[in-house]
Structure formats: C-alpha cells, structure tokens
mmCIF file with all atom_site columns, C-alpha atoms in Angstrom:
data_model
loop_
_atom_site.group_PDB
_atom_site.id
_atom_site.type_symbol
_atom_site.label_atom_id
_atom_site.label_alt_id
_atom_site.label_comp_id
_atom_site.label_asym_id
_atom_site.label_entity_id
_atom_site.label_seq_id
_atom_site.pdbx_PDB_ins_code
_atom_site.Cartn_x
_atom_site.Cartn_y
_atom_site.Cartn_z
_atom_site.occupancy
_atom_site.B_iso_or_equiv
_atom_site.pdbx_formal_charge
_atom_site.auth_seq_id
_atom_site.auth_comp_id
_atom_site.auth_asym_id
_atom_site.auth_atom_id
_atom_site.pdbx_PDB_model_num
ATOM 1   C CA . ALA A 1 1   ? 39.923 141.814 86.081 1.00 75.00 ? 865  ALA A CA 1
ATOM 2   C CA . SER A 1 2   ? 43.643 142.250 86.469 1.00 81.00 ? 866  SER A CA 1
ATOM 3   C CA . ASP A 1 3   ? 44.113 144.693 83.760 1.00 88.00 ? 867  ASP A CA 1
ATOM 4   C CA . ILE A 1 4   ? 42.510 147.517 85.846 1.00 88.00 ? 868  ILE A CA 1
ATOM 5   C CA . ALA A 1 5   ? 44.848 147.062 88.721 1.00 87.00 ? 869  ALA A CA 1
ATOM 6   C CA . PRO A 1 6   ? 46.842 150.253 88.012 1.00 89.00 ? 870  PRO A CA 1
ATOM 7   C CA . LEU A 1 7   ? 43.601 152.208 88.272 1.00 93.00 ? 871  LEU A CA 1
ATOM 8   C CA . GLU A 1 8   ? 42.807 150.722 91.808 1.00 93.00 ? 872  GLU A CA 1
ATOM 9   C CA . ARG A 1 9   ? 43.723 153.877 93.578 1.00 93.00 ? 873  ARG A CA 1
ATOM 10  C CA . PRO A 1 10  ? 42.509 156.416 91.397 1.00 95.00 ? 874  PRO A CA 1
ATOM 11  C CA . LEU A 1 11  ? 39.205 154.681 91.057 1.00 95.00 ? 875  LEU A CA 1
ATOM 12  C CA . ALA A 1 12  ? 38.855 153.951 94.831 1.00 95.00 ? 876  ALA A CA 1
ATOM 13  C CA . GLU A 1 13  ? 39.725 157.672 95.666 1.00 96.00 ? 877  GLU A CA 1
ATOM 14  C CA . THR A 1 14  ? 37.431 159.204 93.140 1.00 96.00 ? 878  THR A CA 1
ATOM 15  C CA . PHE A 1 15  ? 34.495 156.975 93.955 1.00 95.00 ? 879  PHE A CA 1
ATOM 16  C CA . GLN A 1 16  ? 34.757 157.342 97.651 1.00 95.00 ? 880  GLN A CA 1
ATOM 17  C CA . LYS A 1 17  ? 34.669 160.986 97.085 1.00 95.00 ? 881  LYS A CA 1
ATOM 18  C CA . ALA A 1 18  ? 31.665 160.870 94.823 1.00 93.00 ? 882  ALA A CA 1
ATOM 19  C CA . SER A 1 19  ? 29.644 158.358 96.765 1.00 94.00 ? 883  SER A CA 1
ATOM 20  C CA . GLY A 1 20  ? 31.028 157.809 99.985 1.00 95.00 ? 884  GLY A CA 1
ATOM 21  C CA . HIS A 1 21  ? 31.596 154.063 99.544 1.00 95.00 ? 885  HIS A CA 1
ATOM 22  C CA . ARG A 1 22  ? 34.974 152.493 99.979 1.00 94.00 ? 886  ARG A CA 1
ATOM 23  C CA . LEU A 1 23  ? 35.918 149.974 97.189 1.00 94.00 ? 887  LEU A CA 1
ATOM 24  C CA . ARG A 1 24  ? 38.147 147.022 97.813 1.00 93.00 ? 888  ARG A CA 1
ATOM 25  C CA . PHE A 1 25  ? 39.222 144.843 94.848 1.00 94.00 ? 889  PHE A CA 1
ATOM 26  C CA . SER A 1 26  ? 40.174 141.482 94.297 1.00 93.00 ? 890  SER A CA 1
ATOM 27  C CA . PHE A 1 27  ? 42.355 140.977 91.009 1.00 93.00 ? 891  PHE A CA 1
ATOM 28  C CA . GLY A 1 28  ? 42.357 137.859 88.673 1.00 90.00 ? 892  GLY A CA 1
ATOM 29  C CA . ALA A 1 29  ? 41.809 136.618 85.385 1.00 90.00 ? 893  ALA A CA 1
ATOM 30  C CA . SER A 1 30  ? 38.342 137.173 84.132 1.00 92.00 ? 894  SER A CA 1
ATOM 31  C CA . GLY A 1 31  ? 37.713 133.230 83.726 1.00 93.00 ? 895  GLY A CA 1
ATOM 32  C CA . MET A 1 32  ? 38.915 132.443 87.117 1.00 93.00 ? 896  MET A CA 1
ATOM 33  C CA . LEU A 1 33  ? 37.014 135.188 88.978 1.00 95.00 ? 897  LEU A CA 1
ATOM 34  C CA . ALA A 1 34  ? 33.875 133.761 87.076 1.00 96.00 ? 898  ALA A CA 1
ATOM 35  C CA . ARG A 1 35  ? 34.417 130.540 88.556 1.00 95.00 ? 899  ARG A CA 1
ATOM 36  C CA . GLN A 1 36  ? 34.977 131.622 92.026 1.00 97.00 ? 900  GLN A CA 1
ATOM 37  C CA . ILE A 1 37  ? 31.521 133.608 91.565 1.00 97.00 ? 901  ILE A CA 1
ATOM 38  C CA . GLU A 1 38  ? 29.889 130.124 90.204 1.00 97.00 ? 902  GLU A CA 1
ATOM 39  C CA . HIS A 1 39  ? 31.127 128.787 93.513 1.00 96.00 ? 903  HIS A CA 1
ATOM 40  C CA . GLY A 1 40  ? 29.506 131.539 95.818 1.00 95.00 ? 904  GLY A CA 1
ATOM 41  C CA . ALA A 1 41  ? 32.477 134.025 96.004 1.00 95.00 ? 905  ALA A CA 1
ATOM 42  C CA . PRO A 1 42  ? 30.987 136.973 98.104 1.00 94.00 ? 906  PRO A CA 1
ATOM 43  C CA . TYR A 1 43  ? 31.840 139.855 95.623 1.00 97.00 ? 907  TYR A CA 1
ATOM 44  C CA . ASP A 1 44  ? 29.274 142.427 94.922 1.00 97.00 ? 908  ASP A CA 1
ATOM 45  C CA . ALA A 1 45  ? 30.206 143.434 91.309 1.00 97.00 ? 909  ALA A CA 1
ATOM 46  C CA . TYR A 1 46  ? 32.122 141.526 88.714 1.00 97.00 ? 910  TYR A CA 1
ATOM 47  C CA . LEU A 1 47  ? 34.247 143.337 86.245 1.00 96.00 ? 911  LEU A CA 1
ATOM 48  C CA . SER A 1 48  ? 35.271 141.023 83.252 1.00 95.00 ? 912  SER A CA 1
ATOM 49  C CA . ALA A 1 49  ? 37.900 141.775 80.383 1.00 94.00 ? 913  ALA A CA 1
ATOM 50  C CA . ASN A 1 50  ? 35.353 139.279 78.409 1.00 94.00 ? 914  ASN A CA 1
ATOM 51  C CA . GLU A 1 51  ? 31.804 140.485 78.214 1.00 95.00 ? 915  GLU A CA 1
ATOM 52  C CA . GLN A 1 52  ? 30.810 137.022 77.219 1.00 95.00 ? 916  GLN A CA 1
ATOM 53  C CA . PHE A 1 53  ? 31.763 135.664 80.889 1.00 96.00 ? 917  PHE A CA 1
ATOM 54  C CA . VAL A 1 54  ? 29.234 138.023 82.144 1.00 97.00 ? 918  VAL A CA 1
ATOM 55  C CA . HIS A 1 55  ? 26.542 136.967 79.862 1.00 97.00 ? 919  HIS A CA 1
ATOM 56  C CA . ASN A 1 56  ? 27.325 133.320 80.849 1.00 97.00 ? 920  ASN A CA 1
ATOM 57  C CA . LEU A 1 57  ? 26.891 134.261 84.806 1.00 98.00 ? 921  LEU A CA 1
ATOM 58  C CA . VAL A 1 58  ? 23.636 136.008 83.832 1.00 98.00 ? 922  VAL A CA 1
ATOM 59  C CA . GLY A 1 59  ? 22.501 132.857 82.272 1.00 97.00 ? 923  GLY A CA 1
ATOM 60  C CA . GLN A 1 60  ? 23.468 130.954 85.491 1.00 97.00 ? 924  GLN A CA 1
ATOM 61  C CA . ASP A 1 61  ? 21.513 133.566 87.626 1.00 97.00 ? 925  ASP A CA 1
ATOM 62  C CA . LYS A 1 62  ? 24.515 134.644 89.546 1.00 98.00 ? 926  LYS A CA 1
ATOM 63  C CA . LEU A 1 63  ? 24.476 138.351 87.875 1.00 98.00 ? 927  LEU A CA 1
ATOM 64  C CA . LEU A 1 64  ? 21.508 140.627 87.684 1.00 98.00 ? 928  LEU A CA 1
ATOM 65  C CA . ALA A 1 65  ? 20.651 141.045 83.944 1.00 98.00 ? 929  ALA A CA 1
ATOM 66  C CA . ASP A 1 66  ? 19.466 144.575 84.448 1.00 97.00 ? 930  ASP A CA 1
ATOM 67  C CA . SER A 1 67  ? 22.903 145.424 85.772 1.00 97.00 ? 931  SER A CA 1
ATOM 68  C CA . VAL A 1 68  ? 25.106 144.578 83.163 1.00 97.00 ? 932  VAL A CA 1
ATOM 69  C CA . ARG A 1 69  ? 27.193 147.425 81.420 1.00 95.00 ? 933  ARG A CA 1
ATOM 70  C CA . LEU A 1 70  ? 30.105 147.565 78.800 1.00 95.00 ? 934  LEU A CA 1
ATOM 71  C CA . TYR A 1 71  ? 32.498 149.901 80.307 1.00 94.00 ? 935  TYR A CA 1
ATOM 72  C CA . ALA A 1 72  ? 35.548 149.877 78.379 1.00 95.00 ? 936  ALA A CA 1
ATOM 73  C CA . VAL A 1 73  ? 37.512 148.326 75.390 1.00 95.00 ? 937  VAL A CA 1
ATOM 74  C CA . GLY A 1 74  ? 41.008 147.024 76.201 1.00 95.00 ? 938  GLY A CA 1
ATOM 75  C CA . TRP A 1 75  ? 44.088 146.534 74.115 1.00 96.00 ? 939  TRP A CA 1
ATOM 76  C CA . LEU A 1 76  ? 47.279 144.600 73.979 1.00 97.00 ? 940  LEU A CA 1
ATOM 77  C CA . GLY A 1 77  ? 50.683 146.193 74.724 1.00 97.00 ? 941  GLY A CA 1
ATOM 78  C CA . ILE A 1 78  ? 54.369 144.648 74.674 1.00 98.00 ? 942  ILE A CA 1
ATOM 79  C CA . TRP A 1 79  ? 57.054 145.428 77.029 1.00 98.00 ? 943  TRP A CA 1
ATOM 80  C CA . SER A 1 80  ? 60.709 144.465 77.968 1.00 97.00 ? 944  SER A CA 1
ATOM 81  C CA . LYS A 1 81  ? 62.981 145.345 80.708 1.00 95.00 ? 945  LYS A CA 1
ATOM 82  C CA . ARG A 1 82  ? 65.991 145.041 78.975 1.00 93.00 ? 946  ARG A CA 1
ATOM 83  C CA . HIS A 1 83  ? 65.185 144.920 75.083 1.00 96.00 ? 947  HIS A CA 1
ATOM 84  C CA . LYS A 1 84  ? 64.211 147.622 72.628 1.00 94.00 ? 948  LYS A CA 1
ATOM 85  C CA . ILE A 1 85  ? 60.714 146.365 71.419 1.00 95.00 ? 949  ILE A CA 1
ATOM 86  C CA . GLY A 1 86  ? 58.994 148.203 68.867 1.00 95.00 ? 950  GLY A CA 1
ATOM 87  C CA . LYS A 1 87  ? 56.602 145.395 67.319 1.00 96.00 ? 951  LYS A CA 1
ATOM 88  C CA . LEU A 1 88  ? 55.787 141.759 67.882 1.00 97.00 ? 952  LEU A CA 1
ATOM 89  C CA . GLU A 1 89  ? 58.241 140.547 65.308 1.00 97.00 ? 953  GLU A CA 1
ATOM 90  C CA . ASP A 1 90  ? 60.759 142.115 67.534 1.00 97.00 ? 954  ASP A CA 1
ATOM 91  C CA . LEU A 1 91  ? 60.266 139.151 69.965 1.00 98.00 ? 955  LEU A CA 1
ATOM 92  C CA . ARG A 1 92  ? 61.449 136.702 67.478 1.00 97.00 ? 956  ARG A CA 1
ATOM 93  C CA . PRO A 1 93  ? 65.130 136.733 68.682 1.00 97.00 ? 957  PRO A CA 1
ATOM 94  C CA . LEU A 1 94  ? 64.228 136.678 72.329 1.00 97.00 ? 958  LEU A CA 1
ATOM 95  C CA . GLY A 1 95  ? 64.065 133.801 74.823 1.00 97.00 ? 959  GLY A CA 1
ATOM 96  C CA . ARG A 1 96  ? 61.044 133.736 77.131 1.00 98.00 ? 960  ARG A CA 1
ATOM 97  C CA . ILE A 1 97  ? 57.956 135.716 76.441 1.00 98.00 ? 961  ILE A CA 1
ATOM 98  C CA . ALA A 1 98  ? 55.187 135.957 78.849 1.00 98.00 ? 962  ALA A CA 1
ATOM 99  C CA . ILE A 1 99  ? 51.572 136.243 78.259 1.00 98.00 ? 963  ILE A CA 1
ATOM 100 C CA . ALA A 1 100 ? 48.353 135.623 80.420 1.00 96.00 ? 964  ALA A CA 1
ATOM 101 C CA . ASN A 1 101 ? 47.109 132.130 80.223 1.00 96.00 ? 965  ASN A CA 1
ATOM 102 C CA . PRO A 1 102 ? 44.872 131.990 76.930 1.00 95.00 ? 966  PRO A CA 1
ATOM 103 C CA . ALA A 1 103 ? 42.638 129.252 78.563 1.00 91.00 ? 967  ALA A CA 1
ATOM 104 C CA . HIS A 1 104 ? 41.025 131.691 81.192 1.00 90.00 ? 968  HIS A CA 1
ATOM 105 C CA . ALA A 1 105 ? 42.686 135.106 80.617 1.00 93.00 ? 969  ALA A CA 1
ATOM 106 C CA . PRO A 1 106 ? 41.021 137.120 77.859 1.00 94.00 ? 970  PRO A CA 1
ATOM 107 C CA . TYR A 1 107 ? 44.128 139.105 77.347 1.00 96.00 ? 971  TYR A CA 1
ATOM 108 C CA . GLY A 1 108 ? 46.146 135.889 76.857 1.00 96.00 ? 972  GLY A CA 1
ATOM 109 C CA . ALA A 1 109 ? 43.544 134.791 74.138 1.00 96.00 ? 973  ALA A CA 1
ATOM 110 C CA . ALA A 1 110 ? 43.928 138.008 72.458 1.00 97.00 ? 974  ALA A CA 1
ATOM 111 C CA . ALA A 1 111 ? 47.860 137.796 72.680 1.00 98.00 ? 975  ALA A CA 1
ATOM 112 C CA . ARG A 1 112 ? 47.660 134.601 71.113 1.00 98.00 ? 976  ARG A CA 1
ATOM 113 C CA . GLN A 1 113 ? 45.444 135.767 68.247 1.00 98.00 ? 977  GLN A CA 1
ATOM 114 C CA . ALA A 1 114 ? 47.711 138.767 67.467 1.00 98.00 ? 978  ALA A CA 1
ATOM 115 C CA . LEU A 1 115 ? 50.516 136.417 67.327 1.00 98.00 ? 979  LEU A CA 1
ATOM 116 C CA . GLU A 1 116 ? 48.542 134.263 64.946 1.00 98.00 ? 980  GLU A CA 1
ATOM 117 C CA . ARG A 1 117 ? 47.724 137.099 62.690 1.00 97.00 ? 981  ARG A CA 1
ATOM 118 C CA . ALA A 1 118 ? 51.236 138.196 62.913 1.00 97.00 ? 982  ALA A CA 1
ATOM 119 C CA . GLY A 1 119 ? 51.943 135.097 61.549 1.00 97.00 ? 983  GLY A CA 1
ATOM 120 C CA . ILE A 1 120 ? 54.869 133.916 64.193 1.00 98.00 ? 984  ILE A CA 1
ATOM 121 C CA . TRP A 1 121 ? 52.543 132.058 66.877 1.00 97.00 ? 985  TRP A CA 1
ATOM 122 C CA . LYS A 1 122 ? 53.879 128.746 65.897 1.00 97.00 ? 986  LYS A CA 1
ATOM 123 C CA . GLU A 1 123 ? 57.403 129.954 65.864 1.00 97.00 ? 987  GLU A CA 1
ATOM 124 C CA . LEU A 1 124 ? 57.156 131.519 69.301 1.00 98.00 ? 988  LEU A CA 1
ATOM 125 C CA . ALA A 1 125 ? 54.651 129.349 71.134 1.00 97.00 ? 989  ALA A CA 1
ATOM 126 C CA . PRO A 1 126 ? 57.538 127.001 72.350 1.00 97.00 ? 990  PRO A CA 1
ATOM 127 C CA . LYS A 1 127 ? 58.990 130.138 74.013 1.00 97.00 ? 991  LYS A CA 1
ATOM 128 C CA . LEU A 1 128 ? 55.979 131.292 75.876 1.00 98.00 ? 992  LEU A CA 1
ATOM 129 C CA . VAL A 1 129 ? 55.487 131.295 79.687 1.00 98.00 ? 993  VAL A CA 1
ATOM 130 C CA . PHE A 1 130 ? 51.940 131.504 81.038 1.00 98.00 ? 994  PHE A CA 1
ATOM 131 C CA . GLY A 1 131 ? 50.787 133.829 83.936 1.00 96.00 ? 995  GLY A CA 1
ATOM 132 C CA . GLU A 1 132 ? 47.628 133.204 85.603 1.00 94.00 ? 996  GLU A CA 1
ATOM 133 C CA . ASN A 1 133 ? 46.652 136.597 84.635 1.00 94.00 ? 997  ASN A CA 1
ATOM 134 C CA . VAL A 1 134 ? 48.034 139.762 82.986 1.00 95.00 ? 998  VAL A CA 1
ATOM 135 C CA . ARG A 1 135 ? 49.492 141.258 86.281 1.00 95.00 ? 999  ARG A CA 1
ATOM 136 C CA . GLN A 1 136 ? 51.518 137.672 86.664 1.00 96.00 ? 1000 GLN A CA 1
ATOM 137 C CA . ALA A 1 137 ? 52.635 137.788 83.335 1.00 97.00 ? 1001 ALA A CA 1
ATOM 138 C CA . LEU A 1 138 ? 54.147 141.288 83.707 1.00 97.00 ? 1002 LEU A CA 1
ATOM 139 C CA . GLN A 1 139 ? 55.783 140.261 86.811 1.00 97.00 ? 1003 GLN A CA 1
ATOM 140 C CA . TYR A 1 140 ? 57.679 137.497 85.002 1.00 98.00 ? 1004 TYR A CA 1
ATOM 141 C CA . ALA A 1 141 ? 59.107 140.224 82.698 1.00 97.00 ? 1005 ALA A CA 1
ATOM 142 C CA . GLU A 1 142 ? 59.950 142.539 85.621 1.00 97.00 ? 1006 GLU A CA 1
ATOM 143 C CA . SER A 1 143 ? 61.560 139.973 87.372 1.00 97.00 ? 1007 SER A CA 1
ATOM 144 C CA . GLY A 1 144 ? 63.687 138.720 84.440 1.00 95.00 ? 1008 GLY A CA 1
ATOM 145 C CA . ASN A 1 145 ? 61.972 135.383 84.306 1.00 96.00 ? 1009 ASN A CA 1
ATOM 146 C CA . ALA A 1 146 ? 60.928 136.432 80.702 1.00 98.00 ? 1010 ALA A CA 1
ATOM 147 C CA . ASP A 1 147 ? 62.547 138.515 78.046 1.00 98.00 ? 1011 ASP A CA 1
ATOM 148 C CA . ALA A 1 148 ? 59.334 140.383 77.438 1.00 98.00 ? 1012 ALA A CA 1
ATOM 149 C CA . VAL A 1 149 ? 55.527 140.603 77.961 1.00 98.00 ? 1013 VAL A CA 1
ATOM 150 C CA . ILE A 1 150 ? 52.487 140.804 75.819 1.00 98.00 ? 1014 ILE A CA 1
ATOM 151 C CA . THR A 1 151 ? 50.278 141.916 78.270 1.00 97.00 ? 1015 THR A CA 1
ATOM 152 C CA . ALA A 1 152 ? 47.206 144.613 79.007 1.00 96.00 ? 1016 ALA A CA 1
ATOM 153 C CA . TRP A 1 153 ? 48.219 148.006 77.471 1.00 96.00 ? 1017 TRP A CA 1
ATOM 154 C CA . SER A 1 154 ? 46.985 149.526 80.613 1.00 95.00 ? 1018 SER A CA 1
ATOM 155 C CA . LEU A 1 155 ? 49.592 147.882 82.604 1.00 95.00 ? 1019 LEU A CA 1
ATOM 156 C CA . VAL A 1 156 ? 52.503 149.040 80.186 1.00 97.00 ? 1020 VAL A CA 1
ATOM 157 C CA . LEU A 1 157 ? 51.257 152.194 78.934 1.00 95.00 ? 1021 LEU A CA 1
ATOM 158 C CA . LYS A 1 158 ? 53.246 154.170 81.815 1.00 93.00 ? 1022 LYS A CA 1
ATOM 159 C CA . LYS A 1 159 ? 56.304 151.730 81.524 1.00 95.00 ? 1023 LYS A CA 1
ATOM 160 C CA . GLY A 1 160 ? 57.358 152.778 78.167 1.00 95.00 ? 1024 GLY A CA 1
ATOM 161 C CA . GLY A 1 161 ? 55.538 149.850 76.595 1.00 97.00 ? 1025 GLY A CA 1
ATOM 162 C CA . VAL A 1 162 ? 54.327 149.846 72.653 1.00 97.00 ? 1026 VAL A CA 1
ATOM 163 C CA . GLN A 1 163 ? 50.720 149.232 71.906 1.00 97.00 ? 1027 GLN A CA 1
ATOM 164 C CA . VAL A 1 164 ? 49.835 146.274 69.645 1.00 97.00 ? 1028 VAL A CA 1
ATOM 165 C CA . PRO A 1 165 ? 48.080 147.256 66.538 1.00 96.00 ? 1029 PRO A CA 1
ATOM 166 C CA . ALA A 1 166 ? 44.600 147.175 66.853 1.00 93.00 ? 1030 ALA A CA 1
ATOM 167 C CA . ALA A 1 167 ? 44.139 145.373 63.764 1.00 96.00 ? 1031 ALA A CA 1
ATOM 168 C CA . LEU A 1 168 ? 45.986 142.188 65.108 1.00 97.00 ? 1032 LEU A CA 1
ATOM 169 C CA . HIS A 1 169 ? 43.565 141.442 67.660 1.00 96.00 ? 1033 HIS A CA 1
ATOM 170 C CA . ASP A 1 170 ? 39.647 141.797 68.180 1.00 94.00 ? 1034 ASP A CA 1
ATOM 171 C CA . PRO A 1 171 ? 38.598 144.541 70.711 1.00 91.00 ? 1035 PRO A CA 1
ATOM 172 C CA . ILE A 1 172 ? 38.626 143.156 74.342 1.00 95.00 ? 1036 ILE A CA 1
ATOM 173 C CA . ARG A 1 173 ? 35.261 144.279 75.155 1.00 94.00 ? 1037 ARG A CA 1
ATOM 174 C CA . GLN A 1 174 ? 34.997 144.622 79.105 1.00 95.00 ? 1038 GLN A CA 1
ATOM 175 C CA . ALA A 1 175 ? 31.844 144.393 80.870 1.00 96.00 ? 1039 ALA A CA 1
ATOM 176 C CA . GLY A 1 176 ? 30.456 144.335 84.485 1.00 97.00 ? 1040 GLY A CA 1
ATOM 177 C CA . ALA A 1 177 ? 27.469 143.674 86.382 1.00 98.00 ? 1041 ALA A CA 1
ATOM 178 C CA . VAL A 1 178 ? 26.049 143.292 89.847 1.00 98.00 ? 1042 VAL A CA 1
ATOM 179 C CA . LEU A 1 179 ? 25.849 139.999 91.945 1.00 98.00 ? 1043 LEU A CA 1
ATOM 180 C CA . LYS A 1 180 ? 22.398 138.708 92.595 1.00 97.00 ? 1044 LYS A CA 1
ATOM 181 C CA . SER A 1 181 ? 23.881 137.635 95.896 1.00 97.00 ? 1045 SER A CA 1
ATOM 182 C CA . SER A 1 182 ? 25.498 140.923 96.867 1.00 97.00 ? 1046 SER A CA 1
ATOM 183 C CA . ARG A 1 183 ? 24.000 142.792 99.969 1.00 95.00 ? 1047 ARG A CA 1
ATOM 184 C CA . ARG A 1 184 ? 25.419 146.038 98.622 1.00 96.00 ? 1048 ARG A CA 1
ATOM 185 C CA . GLN A 1 185 ? 23.671 145.861 95.301 1.00 97.00 ? 1049 GLN A CA 1
ATOM 186 C CA . ALA A 1 186 ? 22.688 149.732 95.344 1.00 97.00 ? 1050 ALA A CA 1
ATOM 187 C CA . ALA A 1 187 ? 26.447 150.511 95.950 1.00 96.00 ? 1051 ALA A CA 1
ATOM 188 C CA . ALA A 1 188 ? 27.505 148.087 93.344 1.00 97.00 ? 1052 ALA A CA 1
ATOM 189 C CA . ARG A 1 189 ? 25.259 149.600 90.907 1.00 97.00 ? 1053 ARG A CA 1
ATOM 190 C CA . ARG A 1 190 ? 26.428 152.973 91.667 1.00 97.00 ? 1054 ARG A CA 1
ATOM 191 C CA . PHE A 1 191 ? 30.224 152.049 90.805 1.00 97.00 ? 1055 PHE A CA 1
ATOM 192 C CA . LEU A 1 192 ? 29.035 150.461 87.455 1.00 96.00 ? 1056 LEU A CA 1
ATOM 193 C CA . GLU A 1 193 ? 27.526 153.992 86.696 1.00 96.00 ? 1057 GLU A CA 1
ATOM 194 C CA . PHE A 1 194 ? 30.474 155.851 87.982 1.00 96.00 ? 1058 PHE A CA 1
ATOM 195 C CA . LEU A 1 195 ? 32.702 153.873 85.329 1.00 94.00 ? 1059 LEU A CA 1
ATOM 196 C CA . ALA A 1 196 ? 30.604 155.226 82.734 1.00 92.00 ? 1060 ALA A CA 1
ATOM 197 C CA . SER A 1 197 ? 30.609 159.053 84.260 1.00 93.00 ? 1061 SER A CA 1
ATOM 198 C CA . PRO A 1 198 ? 32.992 161.660 82.946 1.00 94.00 ? 1062 PRO A CA 1
ATOM 199 C CA . ALA A 1 199 ? 35.128 161.230 86.000 1.00 95.00 ? 1063 ALA A CA 1
ATOM 200 C CA . GLY A 1 200 ? 35.196 157.490 85.719 1.00 95.00 ? 1064 GLY A CA 1
ATOM 201 C CA . ARG A 1 201 ? 36.049 157.719 81.973 1.00 95.00 ? 1065 ARG A CA 1
ATOM 202 C CA . GLU A 1 202 ? 38.739 160.063 82.559 1.00 95.00 ? 1066 GLU A CA 1
ATOM 203 C CA . ILE A 1 203 ? 40.429 157.617 84.714 1.00 96.00 ? 1067 ILE A CA 1
ATOM 204 C CA . LEU A 1 204 ? 40.044 154.663 82.070 1.00 95.00 ? 1068 LEU A CA 1
ATOM 205 C CA . THR A 1 205 ? 41.252 156.786 79.128 1.00 95.00 ? 1069 THR A CA 1
ATOM 206 C CA . GLY A 1 206 ? 44.146 157.879 81.379 1.00 94.00 ? 1070 GLY A CA 1
ATOM 207 C CA . PHE A 1 207 ? 45.265 154.379 81.345 1.00 94.00 ? 1071 PHE A CA 1
ATOM 208 C CA . GLY A 1 208 ? 44.738 153.591 77.751 1.00 94.00 ? 1072 GLY A CA 1
ATOM 209 C CA . PHE A 1 209 ? 41.151 152.151 77.584 1.00 95.00 ? 1073 PHE A CA 1
ATOM 210 C CA . GLY A 1 210 ? 38.681 152.960 74.989 1.00 93.00 ? 1074 GLY A CA 1
ATOM 211 C CA . VAL A 1 211 ? 35.310 154.139 76.750 1.00 86.00 ? 1075 VAL A CA 1
ATOM 212 C CA . ASP A 1 212 ? 32.747 153.951 74.110 1.00 71.00 ? 1076 ASP A CA 1
ATOM 213 C CA . PRO A 1 213 ? 32.270 149.829 73.779 1.00 60.00 ? 1077 PRO A CA 1
ATOM 214 C CA . ARG A 1 214 ? 28.871 150.090 72.244 1.00 56.00 ? 1078 ARG A CA 1
#
C-alpha cells in the first residue's frame, strides 16, 4: 500500500539489521496490487490498507491464511502547498482537490466517507481529481495541479498537514499476508512479525499509524 512509502527506508534498514534480509517494496493502491496478485505477480508479501482485500485473496487461495496479520490502523490527513487548511470545510473555496481513487484505494474511499459525513461531498465532488493511489494524489498537490489533497496521514504528518477527525471516517484497518506462491515464505513471515515487534511499531507510530488494530 502506498501509505507506507515514507517508511520504506526505516523499515528496510531496521529489518535488515534484525534479520539479514533485504526488502524491496512495490507501492500502489491496495486494490490494484490485489489484482496484480490475482494475475500472478511475483511478490512475497502483500500489505493492504483494506483488510478485506487480504481476506478476499485468502479466499482465492493466493495468500496463506495462517500468515494474515493486522498490523496498523491508518488515518486521513489534509495538506495544501499554498493554502492554510485546518479542517475539511476549509476546502470549500478552493479549486481542484486531490484524493486517491475510491474505486480501488482504501484511503480514497475513506476520503469520500469523510466528505459525506462532513456534509460537503456533493459540493466538492465536481472539484475532485483522482490519483491512482495516495502518493499520486499527494503529488498533484505538491506540483500545483491540485490546491489541496486528502490523503494518508502518514504522507503529510511531517509536511505540516492536519489530521482528519477520526469520527469522520471508519478506521482504515491494515493487514498483511504471505503469498502462497512466494519462494521466500519464511522471510516474508518474519517481516510481518517484525511489523508487530517493538521496533516495527515504533516506526509505524512515528509516521502516525495506530498499532493496536484488534
């Protein structure tokens, strides 16, 4: 899932020191990665911002059921390069607003839910531009192609973003599992265990994730 992109270096370095295994990430919207796995993508582990995607792939016999682990809870954040944004309602006078595509990105679906609960979805819907994932949505705002972005809190926490109140969207429960086709199942399992270890949790909480998703 693209929301953990800022964690790539600390996760890779800390895990390699602990296990001797090197990590290589492939980022994308959780739904798009799931479709790649359905078509035989050669990954070893799958991390999804929507736990249901993991359970669906277990049901298709693509992931090992006994490897499934809930590792974090994600939240939404708002950020603008040029405008002062303190809450969702501050987006109303702006022009283009970027979110991840709700069709296959869990954070995009959560952004729509938050706008609906705030009562401004219908007003802002014509202004929305969809990124393929949360990273692309953020890039739209960074480049000026959007005035603001609603994206993963982990991506804007250290950029001066503002967290969307938890009451406005359901917790984004994130899960991972090992691919049945993986040739490195033991290493993949160890990585999932690492995410739940004190070292892994410290990295996750440092980027705004909740780490007790059960």
